[in-house]
mmCIF file of C-alpha atoms in Angstrom:
data_model
loop_
_atom_site.group_PDB
_atom_site.id
_atom_site.type_symbol
_atom_site.label_atom_id
_atom_site.label_comp_id
_atom_site.label_asym_id
_atom_site.label_seq_id
_atom_site.Cartn_x
_atom_site.Cartn_y
_atom_site.Cartn_z
ATOM 1 C CA MET M 1 22.798 -0.659 2.506
ATOM 2 C CA SER M 2 20.428 1.245 0.218
ATOM 3 C CA THR M 3 17.592 1.022 2.756
ATOM 4 C CA LEU M 4 19.723 2.584 5.476
ATOM 5 C CA ILE M 5 20.788 5.393 3.160
ATOM 6 C CA ASP M 6 17.119 6.063 2.343
ATOM 7 C CA PHE M 7 16.317 6.070 6.063
ATOM 8 C CA PHE M 8 19.011 8.595 7.013
ATOM 9 C CA ALA M 9 18.343 10.878 4.063
ATOM 10 C CA GLY M 10 14.585 10.843 4.617
ATOM 11 C CA SER M 11 14.959 11.603 8.328
ATOM 12 C CA PHE M 12 17.047 14.718 7.775
ATOM 13 C CA GLY M 13 14.912 15.813 4.826
ATOM 14 C CA GLY M 14 11.716 15.560 6.854
ATOM 15 C CA ALA M 15 13.048 17.760 9.649
ATOM 16 C CA ALA M 16 14.240 20.378 7.148
ATOM 17 C CA GLY M 17 10.856 20.423 5.417
ATOM 18 C CA VAL M 18 8.961 21.007 8.682
ATOM 19 C CA LEU M 19 11.184 23.887 9.757
ATOM 20 C CA ALA M 20 10.873 25.577 6.364
ATOM 21 C CA GLY M 21 7.132 25.161 5.822
ATOM 22 C CA HIS M 22 5.268 25.023 9.143
ATOM 23 C CA PRO M 23 4.229 28.719 9.413
ATOM 24 C CA LEU M 24 2.397 28.608 6.083
ATOM 25 C CA ASP M 25 0.991 25.186 6.970
ATOM 26 C CA THR M 26 -0.659 26.834 9.995
ATOM 27 C CA VAL M 27 -2.120 29.482 7.674
ATOM 28 C CA LYS M 28 -3.386 26.757 5.323
ATOM 29 C CA VAL M 29 -5.072 24.853 8.148
ATOM 30 C CA ARG M 30 -6.748 27.989 9.543
ATOM 31 C CA LEU M 31 -8.155 28.794 6.093
ATOM 32 C CA GLN M 32 -9.315 25.228 5.501
ATOM 33 C CA THR M 33 -11.123 24.753 8.796
ATOM 34 C CA GLN M 34 -12.993 28.073 9.110
ATOM 35 C CA HIS M 35 -16.775 27.749 8.792
ATOM 36 C CA GLY M 36 -19.634 29.867 7.538
ATOM 37 C CA PRO M 37 -20.421 31.985 4.483
ATOM 38 C CA VAL M 38 -18.459 34.940 5.909
ATOM 39 C CA PRO M 39 -15.008 33.586 6.821
ATOM 40 C CA GLN M 40 -12.780 35.146 9.453
ATOM 41 C CA TYR M 41 -9.777 35.169 7.144
ATOM 42 C CA ARG M 42 -10.034 36.725 3.683
ATOM 43 C CA GLY M 43 -6.946 35.048 2.283
ATOM 44 C CA THR M 44 -3.407 33.839 2.877
ATOM 45 C CA PHE M 45 -1.783 37.166 3.712
ATOM 46 C CA HIS M 46 -4.744 38.386 5.767
ATOM 47 C CA CYS M 47 -4.643 35.178 7.804
ATOM 48 C CA PHE M 48 -0.868 35.432 8.247
ATOM 49 C CA LYS M 49 -1.201 39.060 9.392
ATOM 50 C CA LEU M 50 -3.989 38.349 11.906
ATOM 51 C CA ILE M 51 -2.147 35.402 13.452
ATOM 52 C CA VAL M 52 0.974 37.515 13.993
ATOM 53 C CA GLN M 53 -1.042 40.445 15.363
ATOM 54 C CA LYS M 54 -3.129 38.402 17.816
ATOM 55 C CA GLU M 55 -0.786 35.547 18.733
ATOM 56 C CA GLY M 56 2.669 36.734 17.756
ATOM 57 C CA PHE M 57 5.068 34.842 15.518
ATOM 58 C CA ARG M 58 4.848 31.897 17.911
ATOM 59 C CA GLY M 59 1.276 31.425 16.727
ATOM 60 C CA LEU M 60 2.595 30.416 13.309
ATOM 61 C CA TYR M 61 4.502 27.542 14.904
ATOM 62 C CA LYS M 62 1.639 26.037 16.899
ATOM 63 C CA GLY M 63 1.640 22.263 16.718
ATOM 64 C CA MET M 64 5.120 22.104 15.160
ATOM 65 C CA SER M 65 6.513 19.669 17.733
ATOM 66 C CA SER M 66 4.106 16.955 16.569
ATOM 67 C CA PRO M 67 5.208 16.905 12.896
ATOM 68 C CA LEU M 68 8.820 17.631 13.813
ATOM 69 C CA LEU M 69 8.936 14.496 15.934
ATOM 70 C CA SER M 70 6.981 12.375 13.488
ATOM 71 C CA LEU M 71 7.997 13.657 10.053
ATOM 72 C CA SER M 72 11.552 12.426 10.387
ATOM 73 C CA ALA M 73 10.130 8.932 10.841
ATOM 74 C CA ILE M 74 7.473 9.547 8.171
ATOM 75 C CA ASN M 75 10.016 10.703 5.595
ATOM 76 C CA ALA M 76 12.284 7.817 6.492
ATOM 77 C CA ILE M 77 9.356 5.529 5.637
ATOM 78 C CA VAL M 78 8.531 7.539 2.511
ATOM 79 C CA PHE M 79 12.016 7.512 1.019
ATOM 80 C CA GLY M 80 12.685 3.972 2.230
ATOM 81 C CA VAL M 81 9.480 2.508 0.742
ATOM 82 C CA HIS M 82 9.887 4.550 -2.443
ATOM 83 C CA GLY M 83 13.469 3.381 -2.947
ATOM 84 C CA GLY M 84 12.676 -0.215 -2.051
ATOM 85 C CA THR M 85 9.627 -0.350 -4.342
ATOM 86 C CA CYS M 86 11.516 1.156 -7.278
ATOM 87 C CA ARG M 87 14.337 -1.362 -6.913
ATOM 88 C CA LYS M 88 11.818 -4.216 -7.198
ATOM 89 C CA MET M 89 10.316 -2.874 -10.419
ATOM 90 C CA GLU M 90 11.286 -4.275 -13.824
ATOM 91 C CA ASP M 91 12.672 -0.869 -14.814
ATOM 92 C CA PRO M 92 13.639 0.818 -11.518
ATOM 93 C CA ASN M 93 14.678 4.082 -13.153
ATOM 94 C CA SER M 94 11.527 4.733 -15.204
ATOM 95 C CA ILE M 95 9.194 7.599 -14.330
ATOM 96 C CA THR M 96 6.386 5.047 -13.945
ATOM 97 C CA SER M 97 8.406 3.157 -11.327
ATOM 98 C CA HIS M 98 8.984 6.365 -9.400
ATOM 99 C CA PHE M 99 5.251 7.114 -9.491
ATOM 100 C CA ILE M 100 4.344 3.628 -8.224
ATOM 101 C CA GLY M 101 7.064 3.800 -5.586
ATOM 102 C CA GLY M 102 5.787 7.195 -4.464
ATOM 103 C CA ALA M 103 2.188 5.967 -4.286
ATOM 104 C CA ALA M 104 3.273 2.977 -2.170
ATOM 105 C CA ALA M 105 5.230 5.321 0.083
ATOM 106 C CA GLY M 106 2.206 7.588 0.483
ATOM 107 C CA MET M 107 0.049 4.686 1.582
ATOM 108 C CA ALA M 108 2.664 3.389 4.014
ATOM 109 C CA GLN M 109 3.301 6.683 5.780
ATOM 110 C CA SER M 110 -0.436 7.327 6.278
ATOM 111 C CA VAL M 111 -0.374 5.012 9.282
ATOM 112 C CA ILE M 112 1.723 7.572 11.151
ATOM 113 C CA ALA M 113 0.598 10.701 9.305
ATOM 114 C CA ALA M 114 -3.131 10.387 10.091
ATOM 115 C CA PRO M 115 -2.926 10.520 13.924
ATOM 116 C CA THR M 116 -0.050 13.018 14.048
ATOM 117 C CA GLU M 117 -1.765 15.366 11.604
ATOM 118 C CA ARG M 118 -4.961 15.164 13.640
ATOM 119 C CA ILE M 119 -3.062 16.316 16.715
ATOM 120 C CA LYS M 120 -1.276 19.005 14.708
ATOM 121 C CA LEU M 121 -4.557 20.320 13.299
ATOM 122 C CA LEU M 122 -6.213 20.606 16.699
ATOM 123 C CA LEU M 123 -3.251 22.579 18.013
ATOM 124 C CA GLN M 124 -3.046 24.831 14.955
ATOM 125 C CA ILE M 125 -6.705 25.897 14.984
ATOM 126 C CA GLN M 126 -6.473 27.228 18.535
ATOM 127 C CA ASP M 127 -6.639 30.972 18.012
ATOM 128 C CA GLY M 128 -7.137 32.191 21.564
ATOM 129 C CA ASN M 129 -10.939 32.058 21.323
ATOM 130 C CA THR M 130 -11.217 28.277 21.370
ATOM 131 C CA LYS M 131 -12.981 26.883 24.449
ATOM 132 C CA THR M 132 -10.918 23.680 24.640
ATOM 133 C CA LYS M 133 -7.250 24.361 25.227
ATOM 134 C CA PHE M 134 -4.477 21.892 24.475
ATOM 135 C CA ASN M 135 -1.138 22.642 26.096
ATOM 136 C CA GLY M 136 0.804 20.559 23.577
ATOM 137 C CA PRO M 137 0.720 17.332 21.564
ATOM 138 C CA ILE M 138 0.878 15.070 24.610
ATOM 139 C CA ASP M 139 -1.922 16.924 26.367
ATOM 140 C CA ALA M 140 -3.997 16.917 23.175
ATOM 141 C CA THR M 141 -3.479 13.169 22.740
ATOM 142 C CA ARG M 142 -4.532 12.468 26.318
ATOM 143 C CA GLN M 143 -7.656 14.613 26.057
ATOM 144 C CA ILE M 144 -8.719 13.063 22.743
ATOM 145 C CA ILE M 145 -8.294 9.521 24.069
ATOM 146 C CA ARG M 146 -10.093 10.381 27.308
ATOM 147 C CA THR M 147 -12.984 12.116 25.537
ATOM 148 C CA HIS M 148 -13.411 10.158 22.315
ATOM 149 C CA GLY M 149 -11.415 6.958 22.776
ATOM 150 C CA LEU M 150 -8.194 5.635 21.263
ATOM 151 C CA LYS M 151 -9.798 5.026 17.862
ATOM 152 C CA SER M 152 -10.417 8.748 17.503
ATOM 153 C CA LEU M 153 -6.698 9.309 16.879
ATOM 154 C CA THR M 154 -7.031 7.565 13.512
ATOM 155 C CA ARG M 155 -9.954 9.748 12.423
ATOM 156 C CA GLY M 156 -9.380 10.759 8.809
ATOM 157 C CA PHE M 157 -7.139 7.802 7.958
ATOM 158 C CA LEU M 158 -8.910 6.889 4.695
ATOM 159 C CA ALA M 159 -8.835 10.510 3.558
ATOM 160 C CA THR M 160 -5.120 10.621 4.357
ATOM 161 C CA VAL M 161 -4.509 7.564 2.164
ATOM 162 C CA ALA M 162 -6.697 8.991 -0.620
ATOM 163 C CA ARG M 163 -4.684 12.211 -0.484
ATOM 164 C CA ASP M 164 -1.164 10.868 -0.082
ATOM 165 C CA ALA M 165 -1.041 7.863 -2.416
ATOM 166 C CA PRO M 166 -1.523 9.874 -5.638
ATOM 167 C CA ALA M 167 0.199 12.946 -4.202
ATOM 168 C CA PHE M 168 3.452 11.154 -3.435
ATOM 169 C CA GLY M 169 3.288 9.401 -6.784
ATOM 170 C CA VAL M 170 3.181 12.772 -8.538
ATOM 171 C CA TYR M 171 5.766 14.106 -6.080
ATOM 172 C CA PHE M 172 8.501 11.603 -6.876
ATOM 173 C CA ALA M 173 7.685 11.222 -10.576
ATOM 174 C CA SER M 174 7.737 14.984 -11.227
ATOM 175 C CA TYR M 175 10.951 15.455 -9.237
ATOM 176 C CA GLU M 176 12.652 12.700 -11.195
ATOM 177 C CA TRP M 177 11.420 14.099 -14.512
ATOM 178 C CA MET M 178 12.611 17.621 -13.690
ATOM 179 C CA THR M 179 16.054 16.593 -12.464
ATOM 180 C CA ARG M 180 16.592 14.500 -15.594
ATOM 181 C CA SER M 181 15.459 17.383 -17.781
ATOM 182 C CA MET M 182 17.927 19.766 -16.156
ATOM 183 C CA CYS M 183 21.050 17.583 -16.227
ATOM 184 C CA LYS M 184 22.924 17.569 -19.522
ATOM 185 C CA ASP M 185 25.138 14.544 -18.990
ATOM 186 C CA GLY M 186 22.429 12.267 -17.593
ATOM 187 C CA LYS M 187 23.947 12.349 -14.078
ATOM 188 C CA THR M 188 21.765 14.039 -11.483
ATOM 189 C CA GLU M 189 24.765 14.167 -9.157
ATOM 190 C CA THR M 190 26.067 17.085 -11.197
ATOM 191 C CA LEU M 191 23.033 19.291 -10.543
ATOM 192 C CA SER M 192 23.677 22.502 -8.641
ATOM 193 C CA SER M 193 22.047 23.418 -5.334
ATOM 194 C CA ALA M 194 19.781 25.915 -7.102
ATOM 195 C CA GLN M 195 18.593 23.237 -9.543
ATOM 196 C CA LEU M 196 17.870 20.792 -6.709
ATOM 197 C CA LEU M 197 15.889 23.449 -4.842
ATOM 198 C CA LEU M 198 13.905 24.305 -7.981
ATOM 199 C CA ALA M 199 13.090 20.660 -8.732
ATOM 200 C CA GLY M 200 12.121 19.844 -5.133
ATOM 201 C CA GLY M 201 9.973 22.929 -4.683
ATOM 202 C CA SER M 202 8.220 22.478 -8.016
ATOM 203 C CA ALA M 203 7.531 18.791 -7.306
ATOM 204 C CA GLY M 204 5.860 19.769 -4.035
ATOM 205 C CA MET M 205 3.650 22.306 -5.799
ATOM 206 C CA PHE M 206 2.627 19.791 -8.476
ATOM 207 C CA SER M 207 1.652 17.220 -5.850
ATOM 208 C CA TRP M 208 -0.624 19.721 -4.063
ATOM 209 C CA LEU M 209 -2.405 20.678 -7.265
ATOM 210 C CA PHE M 210 -3.596 17.087 -7.669
ATOM 211 C CA ASN M 211 -4.790 16.456 -4.117
ATOM 212 C CA TYR M 212 -5.906 19.733 -2.548
ATOM 213 C CA PRO M 213 -9.706 19.118 -2.442
ATOM 214 C CA THR M 214 -9.017 15.811 -0.684
ATOM 215 C CA ASP M 215 -6.832 17.646 1.821
ATOM 216 C CA ILE M 216 -9.694 20.079 2.510
ATOM 217 C CA VAL M 217 -12.013 17.188 3.356
ATOM 218 C CA LYS M 218 -9.349 15.489 5.475
ATOM 219 C CA SER M 219 -8.536 18.634 7.451
ATOM 220 C CA ARG M 220 -12.157 19.522 8.161
ATOM 221 C CA PHE M 221 -13.077 15.933 9.032
ATOM 222 C CA GLN M 222 -10.146 15.600 11.447
ATOM 223 C CA ALA M 223 -10.668 18.995 13.080
ATOM 224 C CA ASP M 224 -14.439 18.714 13.609
ATOM 225 C CA ASN M 225 -15.974 15.671 15.324
ATOM 226 C CA SER M 226 -19.498 16.759 14.326
ATOM 227 C CA TYR M 227 -19.055 15.297 10.831
ATOM 228 C CA LYS M 228 -20.641 11.843 10.822
ATOM 229 C CA SER M 229 -18.998 10.681 7.585
ATOM 230 C CA TYR M 230 -16.848 11.888 4.708
ATOM 231 C CA MET M 231 -19.967 12.432 2.591
ATOM 232 C CA HIS M 232 -21.486 14.521 5.369
ATOM 233 C CA CYS M 233 -18.303 16.597 5.440
ATOM 234 C CA ILE M 234 -18.276 17.011 1.643
ATOM 235 C CA LYS M 235 -21.947 18.053 1.492
ATOM 236 C CA SER M 236 -21.578 20.499 4.398
ATOM 237 C CA THR M 237 -18.462 22.035 2.879
ATOM 238 C CA TYR M 238 -20.176 22.473 -0.493
ATOM 239 C CA ALA M 239 -23.254 24.001 1.160
ATOM 240 C CA GLU M 240 -21.148 26.782 2.670
ATOM 241 C CA ARG M 241 -19.495 28.225 -0.444
ATOM 242 C CA GLY M 242 -20.009 25.801 -3.306
ATOM 243 C CA TYR M 243 -17.115 24.175 -5.160
ATOM 244 C CA ARG M 244 -14.839 27.084 -4.200
ATOM 245 C CA ALA M 245 -14.851 25.807 -0.623
ATOM 246 C CA PHE M 246 -12.678 22.900 -1.762
ATOM 247 C CA PHE M 247 -9.935 25.264 -2.920
ATOM 248 C CA VAL M 248 -9.804 27.677 0.018
ATOM 249 C CA GLY M 249 -6.178 28.210 1.027
ATOM 250 C CA LEU M 250 -4.733 26.652 -2.127
ATOM 251 C CA ASN M 251 -2.432 29.613 -2.689
ATOM 252 C CA SER M 252 -1.011 29.284 0.830
ATOM 253 C CA ALA M 253 -0.486 25.552 0.247
ATOM 254 C CA LEU M 254 1.389 26.224 -2.989
ATOM 255 C CA ILE M 255 3.468 29.023 -1.452
ATOM 256 C CA ARG M 256 4.332 26.760 1.477
ATOM 257 C CA ALA M 257 4.977 23.742 -0.749
ATOM 258 C CA PHE M 258 7.905 25.304 -2.552
ATOM 259 C CA PRO M 259 10.245 26.099 0.395
ATOM 260 C CA SER M 260 9.142 23.064 2.390
ATOM 261 C CA ASN M 261 9.679 20.511 -0.372
ATOM 262 C CA ALA M 262 12.705 22.302 -1.762
ATOM 263 C CA ALA M 263 14.300 21.979 1.690
ATOM 264 C CA THR M 264 13.250 18.322 1.948
ATOM 265 C CA PHE M 265 14.625 17.172 -1.403
ATOM 266 C CA PHE M 266 17.699 19.403 -1.141
ATOM 267 C CA THR M 267 18.586 17.925 2.260
ATOM 268 C CA VAL M 268 17.837 14.377 1.093
ATOM 269 C CA GLU M 269 19.971 14.762 -2.038
ATOM 270 C CA TRP M 270 22.948 16.211 -0.185
ATOM 271 C CA THR M 271 22.650 13.579 2.539
ATOM 272 C CA TYR M 272 22.824 10.914 -0.187
ATOM 273 C CA ARG M 273 25.891 12.581 -1.658
ATOM 274 C CA LEU M 274 27.697 12.931 1.676
ATOM 275 C CA LEU M 275 26.948 9.367 2.743
ATOM 276 C CA LEU M 276 28.058 7.905 -0.568
ATOM 277 C CA ASP M 277 30.954 10.218 -1.402
ATOM 278 C CA HIS M 278 32.588 9.986 2.009
ATOM 279 C CA ASN M 279 31.532 6.413 2.765
ATOM 280 C CA LEU M 280 30.112 7.631 6.083
ATOM 281 C CA LEU M 281 27.448 4.945 6.410
ATOM 282 C CA ASN M 282 29.972 2.127 6.000
ATOM 283 C CA ASN M 283 32.122 3.695 8.721
ATOM 284 C CA VAL M 284 29.131 3.790 11.088
ATOM 285 C CA THR M 285 28.275 0.201 10.195
ATOM 286 C CA LYS M 286 31.831 -1.004 10.877
ATOM 287 C CA GLU M 287 31.820 0.740 14.256
ATOM 288 C CA ALA M 288 28.493 -0.909 15.122
ATOM 289 C CA GLU M 289 29.882 -4.300 14.086
ATOM 290 C CA LYS M 290 32.868 -3.716 16.341
ATOM 291 C CA ILE M 291 30.638 -2.868 19.307
ATOM 292 C CA CYS M 292 28.514 -5.961 18.675
ATOM 293 C CA ALA M 293 31.606 -8.172 18.492
ATOM 294 C CA GLU M 294 33.076 -6.764 21.692
ATOM 295 C CA SER M 295 29.755 -7.197 23.477
ATOM 296 C CA GLN M 296 29.378 -10.758 22.163
ATOM 297 C CA LEU M 297 26.019 -9.857 20.597
ATOM 298 C CA LEU M 298 24.333 -11.500 17.635
ATOM 299 C CA PRO M 299 25.983 -11.054 14.207
ATOM 300 C CA PHE M 300 25.383 -7.567 12.889
ATOM 301 C CA ASP M 301 23.205 -7.017 9.838
ATOM 302 C CA GLU M 302 21.172 -4.221 8.261
ATOM 303 C CA LEU M 303 17.994 -5.168 10.155
ATOM 304 C CA THR M 304 19.817 -5.119 13.484
ATOM 305 C CA PHE M 305 21.200 -1.682 12.711
ATOM 306 C CA SER M 306 17.727 -0.396 11.773
ATOM 307 C CA TYR M 307 16.399 -1.411 15.199
ATOM 308 C CA MET M 308 19.405 0.177 16.914
ATOM 309 C CA ILE M 309 18.863 3.584 15.349
ATOM 310 C CA LEU M 310 15.131 3.444 15.940
#
C-alpha cells in the first residue's frame, strides 16, 4: 500500500505547491525569457509591479491551469518513484538513498513536465503585446501542433531532465537531512507544522541553487523556437549579458521556492499522517474490494486500484 500512499500524498502536495507559488513563477519566467541588453524588467519586484499594473492580478496566474492539472500527476510520480526507489536500496533510510530516489523521480516526471511546462511558459510570457495569442492551454497545444508538429511539445526535454534529476535529488536529500536534524527523538512524525514548513521551503530553495542556470536555458529554449540547439541558446544568452544572464530572476525563484515547496511538503506530510493514523486508505481499499465483488469483477489489487483512480 506504500505506493498508493505516495500517490495520494504527492497529488495533494502538487496542487498545494502550484497554488502557493504560481504568481512568482510567472515573474521568474518573464525575467528569464526577456531579451536584449536593456531588459524590460529591472528585477523581481519591478516585474511583479508591472504585471499587476498592466494585466491585473490575473496576469500573475496566467498558465496556471496547465501545471495545476499536471502537477498533481507529476508529484504523484515524483513521490511514488522516490518512495519506491528508496525502498529498493540497501539502506532505504540513508541520505544517499533519498538523493538517488529523488534523482530517479526527477527523470521520471520529466516526461510529463517538459510538454506541460512548454505550454505554461508560452502562456506566461504573453504580456498583452505578444502577436500570437493563446486563449488557454488547449488552444496553445492545438496551435503548437498545427504550426510546428506534435514533436514540438517535447521541445526542451533533455534540458528538463538535466535540470530535474539533480534538483530533485538535492530536494529530497536536504529535506530528509533537515527534518532529522530538527527532531530530537528521531521520529519525524513529532515535528510541528512550523518545522515541516521550514524544512520543505528550505529544501526547495537548495534545489534551485543547484540547477538555476539549467532552468534559464530550458525556459529560453522552450519559449523561443529560433534557437537551433541548446548550444545556440547558451551562446546567445551569454552574448546578451555575460554569465549574469544565467542567473537573471534567481531571487524570484528562491522567494517563490519557499512557499511553494513548503506547501508541497507540508501537505504531503500531513496527508501521510492522516492516511496512516486514521487508516483511511485501507477503508477506501475495502470499499473498492466490495464494489468489485458485487460487480463480479476481477480480484482487486493495488494495480487495479491505481488504474481506477487514474
